[in-house]
């Protein structure tokens, strides 16, 4: 078998195993001027990262849908928690700096981006606890604003899903179960 035909079969196996967004995430994590070396471990890591991103966004979307009636539409400026404000600012700045620094996309999906996702999960946990109405509204508005910023970053990087968050996270979860049966969830 020729080397190019072998590479073709390898690529076919990879595309069946991993969601296209996981493959794109993997490619973005390599600088465009660096040679592309791959391993199954790196592809699994990309798949896990995509699962985490879209599961977090799905949880955020579900939480906001349940609280839709609590969100005011009075035209007043949006207020967020100090943590959310700081995280959003840090994400914007870091994104701009890294994109301006020779398209360092490999560094964008770490650091401030991961901090924002962790904050989303923390805010969702806060929503489950009893709070005063004003604090609850602040958390809801913070989630909305953070989600908007995350979506902007994903859009620029071409990581916006063509389908729902549920389908992306479901696909990656299914493939992890199917191809990694030894992993316990």
XYZ file of N, CA, C and O in Angstrom:
740
model
N 0.848 -1.172 0.000
C 0.000 0.000 0.000
C 0.896 1.239 0.000
O 1.868 1.317 0.728
N 0.557 2.202 -0.834
C 1.365 3.409 -0.910
C 1.192 4.232 0.367
O 0.196 4.108 1.085
N 2.165 5.100 0.621
C 2.124 5.924 1.826
C 0.924 6.871 1.800
O 0.254 7.054 2.806
N 0.621 7.472 0.638
C -0.498 8.410 0.562
C -1.831 7.699 0.774
O -2.743 8.236 1.388
N -1.941 6.453 0.280
C -3.179 5.698 0.487
C -3.325 5.336 1.969
O -4.415 5.398 2.533
N -2.217 5.004 2.610
C -2.232 4.718 4.044
C -2.642 5.941 4.843
O -3.415 5.857 5.790
N -2.118 7.124 4.461
C -2.504 8.368 5.114
C -3.989 8.656 4.920
O -4.664 9.129 5.824
N -4.503 8.365 3.737
C -5.920 8.566 3.455
C -6.779 7.713 4.386
O -7.745 8.189 4.967
N -6.404 6.435 4.551
C -7.173 5.564 5.435
C -7.083 6.022 6.893
O -8.054 5.948 7.632
N -5.929 6.504 7.290
C -5.770 7.023 8.645
C -6.683 8.224 8.857
O -7.362 8.327 9.877
N -6.714 9.131 7.892
C -7.572 10.312 7.985
C -9.036 9.895 8.045
O -9.819 10.445 8.831
N -9.438 8.919 7.252
C -10.827 8.440 7.276
C -11.186 7.871 8.650
O -12.277 8.124 9.161
N -10.271 7.101 9.228
C -10.533 6.542 10.552
C -10.665 7.644 11.600
O -11.532 7.591 12.467
N -9.819 8.668 11.515
C -9.847 9.762 12.474
C -11.151 10.533 12.366
O -11.776 10.874 13.372
N -11.591 10.826 11.131
C -12.808 11.620 10.964
C -14.050 10.862 11.401
O -15.040 11.474 11.761
N -14.010 9.550 11.384
C -15.146 8.772 11.882
C -15.148 8.712 13.401
O -16.186 8.564 14.026
N -13.994 8.832 13.986
C -13.854 8.678 15.419
C -14.104 9.962 16.203
O -14.531 9.915 17.342
N -13.788 11.106 15.598
C -13.824 12.372 16.314
C -14.771 13.358 15.635
O -14.877 13.384 14.413
N -15.411 14.149 16.443
C -16.285 15.193 15.914
C -15.424 16.187 15.133
O -14.294 16.480 15.531
N -15.936 16.732 14.024
C -15.152 17.710 13.246
C -14.670 18.901 14.070
O -13.584 19.422 13.830
N -15.456 19.318 15.065
C -15.001 20.428 15.908
C -13.819 20.022 16.784
O -12.964 20.840 17.090
N -13.767 18.753 17.178
C -12.616 18.267 17.945
C -11.371 18.266 17.069
O -10.281 18.625 17.524
N -11.536 17.896 15.800
C -10.400 17.929 14.876
C -9.942 19.366 14.643
O -8.745 19.655 14.617
N -10.886 20.263 14.488
C -10.533 21.675 14.298
C -9.832 22.212 15.539
O -8.846 22.931 15.438
N -10.332 21.861 16.717
C -9.701 22.279 17.964
C -8.249 21.775 18.003
O -7.335 22.512 18.358
N -8.066 20.525 17.625
C -6.723 19.951 17.593
C -5.824 20.752 16.648
O -4.688 21.085 16.991
N -6.334 21.083 15.463
C -5.535 21.828 14.489
C -5.227 23.247 14.970
O -4.126 23.756 14.753
N -6.180 23.877 15.624
C -5.975 25.231 16.140
C -4.910 25.239 17.234
O -4.212 26.221 17.417
N -4.764 24.129 17.930
C -3.775 24.057 18.993
C -2.352 23.861 18.493
O -1.440 23.710 19.295
N -2.182 23.857 17.194
C -0.853 23.804 16.600
C -0.630 25.105 15.855
O -1.486 25.530 15.084
N 0.469 25.754 16.096
C 0.753 27.010 15.403
C 0.847 26.740 13.903
O 1.366 25.710 13.484
N 0.326 27.658 13.124
C 0.233 27.435 11.678
C 1.585 27.261 10.997
O 1.665 26.687 9.919
N 2.670 27.712 11.610
C 3.988 27.532 11.000
C 4.743 26.337 11.569
O 5.858 26.064 11.168
N 4.128 25.622 12.472
C 4.772 24.452 13.074
C 4.353 23.190 12.335
O 3.245 23.115 11.808
N 5.218 22.196 12.338
C 4.801 20.925 11.720
C 3.679 20.294 12.535
O 3.604 20.464 13.751
N 2.804 19.616 11.844
C 1.660 18.999 12.501
C 1.989 17.545 12.824
O 2.131 16.719 11.934
N 2.149 17.269 14.085
C 2.347 15.911 14.567
C 1.126 15.558 15.398
O 0.657 16.376 16.175
N 0.630 14.378 15.223
C -0.551 14.021 15.991
C -0.370 12.664 16.643
O 0.430 11.845 16.222
N -1.148 12.505 17.693
C -1.222 11.215 18.361
C -2.665 11.040 18.822
O -3.418 12.006 18.917
N -3.009 9.833 19.109
C -4.354 9.550 19.591
C -4.604 10.287 20.906
O -5.690 10.809 21.138
N -3.581 10.390 21.744
C -3.721 11.086 23.028
C -4.075 12.557 22.798
O -4.953 13.105 23.470
N -3.419 13.202 21.821
C -3.725 14.599 21.522
C -5.145 14.751 20.976
O -5.849 15.697 21.327
N -5.557 13.830 20.130
C -6.910 13.884 19.569
C -7.958 13.641 20.660
O -9.012 14.272 20.666
N -7.675 12.728 21.573
C -8.582 12.491 22.694
C -8.672 13.735 23.574
O -9.743 14.098 24.056
N -7.531 14.388 23.788
C -7.523 15.625 24.567
C -8.364 16.706 23.915
O -9.108 17.423 24.591
N -8.268 16.828 22.593
C -9.077 17.808 21.858
C -10.558 17.461 21.965
O -11.403 18.339 22.155
N -10.869 16.186 21.870
C -12.255 15.742 21.983
C -12.802 16.029 23.384
O -13.927 16.506 23.537
N -11.997 15.779 24.395
C -12.406 16.070 25.774
C -12.614 17.568 25.979
O -13.551 17.986 26.662
N -11.722 18.377 25.391
C -11.845 19.834 25.525
C -13.127 20.335 24.868
O -13.845 21.156 25.444
N -13.433 19.835 23.680
C -14.666 20.229 22.992
C -15.878 19.788 23.814
O -16.843 20.539 23.958
N -15.818 18.595 24.362
C -16.909 18.118 25.206
C -17.115 19.071 26.384
O -18.238 19.474 26.686
N -16.041 19.457 27.042
C -16.121 20.355 28.199
C -16.700 21.714 27.798
O -17.593 22.241 28.473
N -16.213 22.279 26.701
C -16.688 23.588 26.243
C -18.185 23.541 25.970
O -18.955 24.359 26.482
N -18.608 22.575 25.159
C -20.002 22.559 24.741
C -20.951 22.025 25.811
O -22.109 22.408 25.841
N -20.459 21.205 26.697
C -21.301 20.788 27.824
C -21.529 21.973 28.755
O -22.635 22.187 29.249
N -20.487 22.772 28.965
C -20.625 23.972 29.792
C -21.595 24.960 29.150
O -22.473 25.510 29.823
N -21.468 25.169 27.840
C -22.377 26.079 27.140
C -23.811 25.550 27.136
O -24.758 26.328 27.261
N -23.964 24.252 27.017
C -25.302 23.646 27.054
C -25.920 23.849 28.433
O -27.083 24.237 28.557
N -25.142 23.613 29.476
C -25.638 23.811 30.835
C -26.033 25.274 31.062
O -27.053 25.562 31.682
N -25.226 26.186 30.533
C -25.512 27.613 30.649
C -26.806 27.952 29.917
O -27.686 28.632 30.461
N -26.939 27.478 28.710
C -28.140 27.729 27.916
C -29.377 27.165 28.608
O -30.404 27.831 28.697
N -29.280 25.943 29.097
C -30.409 25.326 29.805
C -30.784 26.133 31.046
O -31.959 26.355 31.317
N -29.771 26.555 31.791
C -30.025 27.342 32.996
C -30.692 28.669 32.671
O -31.631 29.092 33.348
N -30.242 29.318 31.615
C -30.825 30.602 31.233
C -32.244 30.439 30.695
O -33.102 31.292 30.929
N -32.494 29.353 29.990
C -33.853 29.109 29.481
C -34.847 28.931 30.622
O -35.980 29.401 30.550
N -34.421 28.239 31.663
C -35.295 28.026 32.812
C -35.601 29.325 33.549
O -36.635 29.455 34.194
N -34.689 30.290 33.440
C -34.828 31.540 34.184
C -35.216 32.706 33.288
O -35.082 33.864 33.680
N -35.669 32.424 32.091
C -35.986 33.445 31.095
C -36.922 34.526 31.641
O -36.735 35.700 31.378
N -37.928 34.119 32.402
C -38.899 35.085 32.893
C -38.316 36.031 33.942
O -38.848 37.100 34.187
N -37.185 35.664 34.532
C -36.564 36.519 35.538
C -35.666 37.587 34.930
O -35.267 38.523 35.604
N -35.334 37.442 33.653
C -34.412 38.362 33.005
C -35.165 39.636 32.620
O -36.115 39.587 31.844
N -34.745 40.780 33.163
C -35.454 42.025 32.851
C -35.137 42.530 31.435
O -34.022 42.378 30.954
N -36.138 43.091 30.797
C -35.963 43.715 29.481
C -36.318 45.189 29.576
O -37.075 45.714 28.774
N -35.752 45.858 30.564
C -36.112 47.244 30.818
C -35.196 48.251 30.130
O -35.363 49.454 30.293
N -34.209 47.786 29.372
C -33.319 48.688 28.646
C -32.206 49.286 29.490
O -31.399 50.058 28.998
N -32.168 48.967 30.761
C -31.110 49.474 31.629
C -29.789 48.792 31.278
O -29.773 47.678 30.765
N -28.671 49.469 31.578
C -27.375 48.834 31.322
C -27.250 47.517 32.087
O -27.733 47.396 33.206
N -26.605 46.573 31.462
C -26.448 45.246 32.059
C -25.396 45.310 33.153
O -24.302 45.829 32.949
N -25.753 44.784 34.311
C -24.810 44.687 35.425
C -24.376 43.238 35.568
O -25.174 42.321 35.388
N -23.120 43.040 35.892
C -22.591 41.694 36.104
C -21.829 41.668 37.420
O -21.521 42.708 37.992
N -21.515 40.458 37.851
C -20.716 40.316 39.074
C -19.300 40.828 38.797
O -18.842 40.826 37.651
N -18.590 41.253 39.826
C -17.205 41.707 39.630
C -16.325 40.613 39.005
O -15.486 40.906 38.155
N -16.534 39.358 39.423
C -15.758 38.248 38.844
C -16.024 38.109 37.356
O -15.102 37.894 36.570
N -17.284 38.218 36.974
C -17.645 38.095 35.556
C -17.040 39.236 34.749
O -16.491 39.025 33.664
N -17.128 40.448 35.290
C -16.575 41.619 34.603
C -15.076 41.439 34.378
O -14.557 41.703 33.292
N -14.392 40.985 35.420
C -12.942 40.781 35.333
C -12.604 39.675 34.330
O -11.693 39.828 33.513
N -13.336 38.573 34.375
C -13.086 37.449 33.460
C -13.337 37.842 32.009
O -12.560 37.481 31.124
N -14.419 38.565 31.764
C -14.732 38.994 30.397
C -13.640 39.923 29.878
O -13.163 39.782 28.749
N -13.233 40.866 30.708
C -12.174 41.801 30.314
C -10.869 41.067 30.024
O -10.191 41.337 29.024
N -10.534 40.141 30.893
C -9.303 39.361 30.717
C -9.371 38.524 29.440
O -8.393 38.449 28.690
N -10.527 37.922 29.154
C -10.684 37.122 27.944
C -10.533 37.993 26.705
O -9.824 37.623 25.765
N -11.176 39.143 26.680
C -11.061 40.059 25.528
C -9.619 40.465 25.297
O -9.123 40.426 24.175
N -8.959 40.893 26.372
C -7.570 41.346 26.246
C -6.654 40.225 25.797
O -5.824 40.412 24.890
N -6.772 39.074 26.424
C -5.917 37.942 26.088
C -6.149 37.496 24.644
O -5.201 37.190 23.920
N -7.406 37.471 24.226
C -7.734 37.078 22.863
C -7.092 38.038 21.865
O -6.456 37.619 20.904
N -7.232 39.332 22.118
C -6.679 40.330 21.207
C -5.149 40.246 21.152
O -4.555 40.290 20.080
N -4.527 40.102 22.299
C -3.062 40.025 22.347
C -2.556 38.786 21.614
O -1.628 38.865 20.807
N -3.175 37.651 21.861
C -2.681 36.411 21.260
C -2.970 36.333 19.767
O -2.174 35.794 19.008
N -4.089 36.879 19.335
C -4.373 36.906 17.895
C -3.434 37.886 17.190
O -3.020 37.649 16.067
N -3.076 38.966 17.872
C -2.160 39.949 17.294
C -0.725 39.449 17.288
O 0.102 39.948 16.533
N -0.426 38.481 18.135
C 0.916 37.928 18.231
C 1.055 36.732 17.292
O 1.109 35.574 17.720
N 1.062 36.995 16.004
C 1.284 35.961 14.989
C 0.248 34.838 15.061
O 0.565 33.664 14.929
N -1.000 35.219 15.305
C -2.113 34.255 15.368
C -1.802 33.075 16.292
O -1.867 31.916 15.899
N -1.492 33.372 17.520
C -1.169 32.320 18.494
C -2.445 31.636 18.982
O -2.788 31.677 20.169
N -3.145 31.002 18.069
C -4.408 30.347 18.420
C -4.212 29.216 19.412
O -5.118 28.900 20.166
N -3.030 28.642 19.403
C -2.791 27.528 20.320
C -2.847 27.975 21.779
O -3.084 27.160 22.664
N -2.665 29.254 22.019
C -2.670 29.763 23.389
C -4.009 30.369 23.797
O -4.235 30.650 24.970
N -4.903 30.582 22.841
C -6.160 31.255 23.138
C -7.093 30.386 23.972
O -7.771 30.876 24.876
N -7.160 29.110 23.667
C -8.131 28.234 24.327
C -7.646 27.708 25.678
O -8.164 26.729 26.196
N -6.669 28.384 26.226
C -6.193 28.075 27.579
C -6.317 29.359 28.389
O -6.918 30.316 27.932
N -5.782 29.407 29.535
C -5.752 30.636 30.320
C -7.117 31.227 30.601
O -7.975 30.598 31.223
N -7.341 32.448 30.110
C -8.573 33.188 30.397
C -9.803 32.462 29.862
O -10.869 32.521 30.476
N -9.670 31.768 28.745
C -10.817 31.050 28.184
C -11.296 29.965 29.150
O -12.481 29.831 29.409
N -10.371 29.199 29.689
C -10.737 28.156 30.654
C -11.258 28.756 31.964
O -12.165 28.207 32.581
N -10.697 29.894 32.362
C -11.181 30.564 33.572
C -12.641 30.974 33.412
O -13.437 30.858 34.355
N -13.001 31.449 32.217
C -14.374 31.858 31.955
C -15.309 30.656 32.050
O -16.394 30.745 32.633
N -14.908 29.528 31.489
C -15.747 28.328 31.561
C -15.922 27.857 33.005
O -17.009 27.446 33.403
N -14.855 27.942 33.787
C -14.958 27.575 35.204
C -15.904 28.520 35.936
O -16.698 28.086 36.783
N -15.836 29.802 35.591
C -16.726 30.769 36.223
C -18.180 30.476 35.857
O -19.067 30.584 36.708
N -18.435 30.096 34.608
C -19.799 29.729 34.208
C -20.308 28.598 35.092
O -21.422 28.660 35.612
N -19.500 27.577 35.277
C -19.917 26.451 36.127
C -20.145 26.896 37.572
O -21.095 26.449 38.221
N -19.299 27.790 38.083
C -19.487 28.304 39.444
C -20.773 29.114 39.559
O -21.503 28.998 40.547
N -21.046 29.945 38.551
C -22.269 30.757 38.573
C -23.512 29.879 38.473
O -24.531 30.152 39.120
N -23.432 28.824 37.675
C -24.570 27.900 37.580
C -24.821 27.217 38.923
O -25.967 27.002 39.314
N -23.761 26.889 39.625
C -23.898 26.302 40.962
C -24.527 27.313 41.920
O -25.383 26.953 42.728
N -24.127 28.584 41.796
C -24.712 29.631 42.650
C -26.210 29.773 42.405
O -26.971 30.030 43.332
N -26.637 29.607 41.152
C -28.058 29.737 40.828
C -28.906 28.675 41.516
O -30.084 28.889 41.760
N -28.298 27.545 41.813
C -29.042 26.460 42.463
C -29.275 26.744 43.945
O -30.130 26.133 44.565
N -28.493 27.665 44.496
C -28.632 28.016 45.914
C -29.622 29.160 46.055
O -29.816 29.954 45.138
N -30.212 29.254 47.226
C -31.139 30.360 47.495
C -30.354 31.655 47.576
O -29.311 31.721 48.228
N -30.895 32.678 46.896
C -30.256 33.988 46.898
C -31.326 35.066 46.891
O -32.476 34.811 46.533
N -30.910 36.263 47.222
C -31.803 37.400 47.084
C -32.034 37.640 45.593
O -31.183 37.314 44.762
N -33.183 38.230 45.271
C -33.540 38.438 43.877
C -32.486 39.257 43.136
O -32.125 38.935 42.002
N -31.971 40.296 43.761
C -30.983 41.171 43.116
C -29.698 40.399 42.787
O -29.151 40.546 41.696
N -29.242 39.586 43.714
C -28.029 38.781 43.482
C -28.284 37.758 42.385
O -27.434 37.531 41.534
N -29.437 37.159 42.392
C -29.807 36.166 41.370
C -29.816 36.803 39.982
O -29.309 36.220 39.026
N -30.388 38.007 39.860
C -30.400 38.707 38.574
C -28.988 39.042 38.102
O -28.683 38.965 36.917
N -28.135 39.401 39.048
C -26.747 39.701 38.727
C -26.049 38.465 38.149
O -25.312 38.553 37.160
N -26.296 37.314 38.745
C -25.705 36.057 38.272
C -26.244 35.707 36.885
O -25.486 35.319 35.984
N -27.542 35.866 36.683
C -28.146 35.556 35.385
C -27.559 36.459 34.301
O -27.177 35.982 33.222
N -27.491 37.761 34.578
C -26.927 38.696 33.596
C -25.450 38.375 33.325
O -24.986 38.497 32.193
N -24.740 37.981 34.348
C -23.330 37.612 34.179
C -23.198 36.422 33.241
O -22.340 36.415 32.348
N -24.051 35.424 33.430
C -24.022 34.250 32.549
C -24.293 34.635 31.100
O -23.622 34.155 30.177
N -25.270 35.511 30.898
C -25.591 35.947 29.530
C -24.404 36.650 28.882
O -24.070 36.384 27.726
N -23.772 37.536 29.614
C -22.652 38.298 29.064
C -21.436 37.413 28.809
O -20.752 37.551 27.792
N -21.166 36.511 29.718
C -20.034 35.592 29.533
C -20.275 34.712 28.311
O -19.373 34.508 27.490
N -21.478 34.202 28.199
C -21.809 33.343 27.058
C -21.593 34.088 25.738
O -21.030 33.534 24.790
N -21.997 35.355 25.690
C -21.788 36.156 24.474
C -20.309 36.249 24.114
O -19.932 36.110 22.955
N -19.465 36.496 25.118
C -18.022 36.619 24.865
C -17.415 35.302 24.397
O -16.603 35.276 23.483
N -17.815 34.217 25.043
C -17.303 32.902 24.647
C -17.702 32.606 23.204
O -16.899 32.119 22.411
N -18.944 32.931 22.850
C -19.424 32.676 21.494
C -18.648 33.505 20.466
O -18.369 33.031 19.373
N -18.271 34.723 20.823
C -17.464 35.552 19.912
C -16.121 34.887 19.633
O -15.669 34.834 18.495
N -15.480 34.410 20.693
C -14.179 33.750 20.536
C -14.323 32.498 19.670
O -13.557 32.288 18.728
N -15.310 31.676 19.976
C -15.519 30.447 19.210
C -15.847 30.758 17.750
O -15.416 30.035 16.848
N -16.586 31.830 17.524
C -16.942 32.211 16.165
C -15.700 32.599 15.362
O -15.518 32.143 14.232
N -14.841 33.410 15.935
C -13.616 33.829 15.244
C -12.728 32.622 14.943
O -12.122 32.529 13.878
N -12.685 31.674 15.847
C -11.829 30.493 15.671
C -12.483 29.414 14.806
O -11.861 28.393 14.523
N -13.708 29.637 14.394
C -14.398 28.641 13.569
C -14.849 27.434 14.366
O -14.988 26.344 13.825
N -15.084 27.632 15.641
C -15.514 26.530 16.501
C -16.984 26.625 16.904
O -17.409 25.953 17.838
N -17.731 27.454 16.205
C -19.171 27.515 16.454
C -19.795 26.238 15.905
O -19.537 25.871 14.768
N -20.603 25.577 16.677
C -21.183 24.327 16.181
C -22.268 24.576 15.138
O -23.052 25.509 15.282
N -22.300 23.755 14.078
C -23.368 23.873 13.083
C -24.672 23.249 13.585
O -25.679 23.301 12.919
N -24.602 22.645 14.751
C -25.771 21.994 15.344
C -25.872 22.455 16.792
O -25.171 23.356 17.213
N -26.732 21.836 17.558
C -26.912 22.258 18.948
C -25.748 21.787 19.823
O -25.021 20.862 19.480
N -25.610 22.441 20.972
C -24.587 22.035 21.940
C -24.792 20.593 22.359
O -23.837 19.846 22.557
N -26.042 20.204 22.493
C -26.363 18.847 22.915
C -25.822 17.832 21.928
O -25.256 16.811 22.325
N -25.978 18.109 20.630
C -25.491 17.171 19.616
C -23.973 17.060 19.634
O -23.423 15.975 19.525
N -23.284 18.202 19.804
C -21.816 18.166 19.845
C -21.336 17.427 21.075
O -20.519 16.518 20.987
N -21.850 17.804 22.245
C -21.382 17.148 23.465
C -21.821 15.689 23.492
O -21.099 14.833 23.988
N -22.998 15.399 22.940
C -23.467 14.011 22.864
C -22.593 13.172 21.961
O -22.268 12.029 22.275
N -22.172 13.738 20.826
C -21.313 13.011 19.897
C -19.968 12.711 20.548
O -19.484 11.595 20.485
N -19.366 13.717 21.179
C -18.054 13.488 21.779
C -18.154 12.512 22.939
O -17.280 11.685 23.129
N -19.219 12.590 23.718
C -19.407 11.653 24.820
C -19.581 10.236 24.269
O -18.975 9.289 24.754
N -20.401 10.102 23.224
C -20.642 8.797 22.606
C -19.341 8.211 22.061
O -19.050 7.042 22.279
N -18.550 9.026 21.393
C -17.308 8.503 20.830
C -16.322 8.129 21.928
O -15.578 7.168 21.784
N -16.334 8.878 23.032
C -15.448 8.508 24.133
C -15.852 7.149 24.689
O -15.001 6.317 24.985
N -17.144 6.916 24.824
C -17.607 5.627 25.332
C -17.315 4.505 24.345
O -16.922 3.411 24.724
N -17.522 4.805 23.071
C -17.372 3.789 22.031
C -15.916 3.388 21.820
O -15.603 2.213 21.671
N -15.022 4.365 21.814
C -13.645 4.067 21.486
C -12.723 3.988 22.695
O -11.580 3.645 22.577
N -13.248 4.319 23.848
C -12.442 4.233 25.071
C -13.248 3.511 26.132
O -13.587 4.063 27.170
N -13.593 2.249 25.916
C -14.474 1.541 26.850
C -13.886 1.384 28.241
O -14.618 1.143 29.196
N -12.587 1.530 28.390
C -11.981 1.357 29.709
C -12.162 2.586 30.591
O -11.969 2.524 31.788
N -12.560 3.720 30.003
C -12.739 4.952 30.771
C -14.071 4.895 31.511
O -15.090 4.549 30.950
N -14.040 5.197 32.791
C -15.250 5.207 33.612
C -15.712 6.650 33.797
O -14.931 7.505 34.180
N -16.984 6.904 33.530
C -17.545 8.253 33.694
C -18.442 8.289 34.901
O -19.084 7.408 35.274
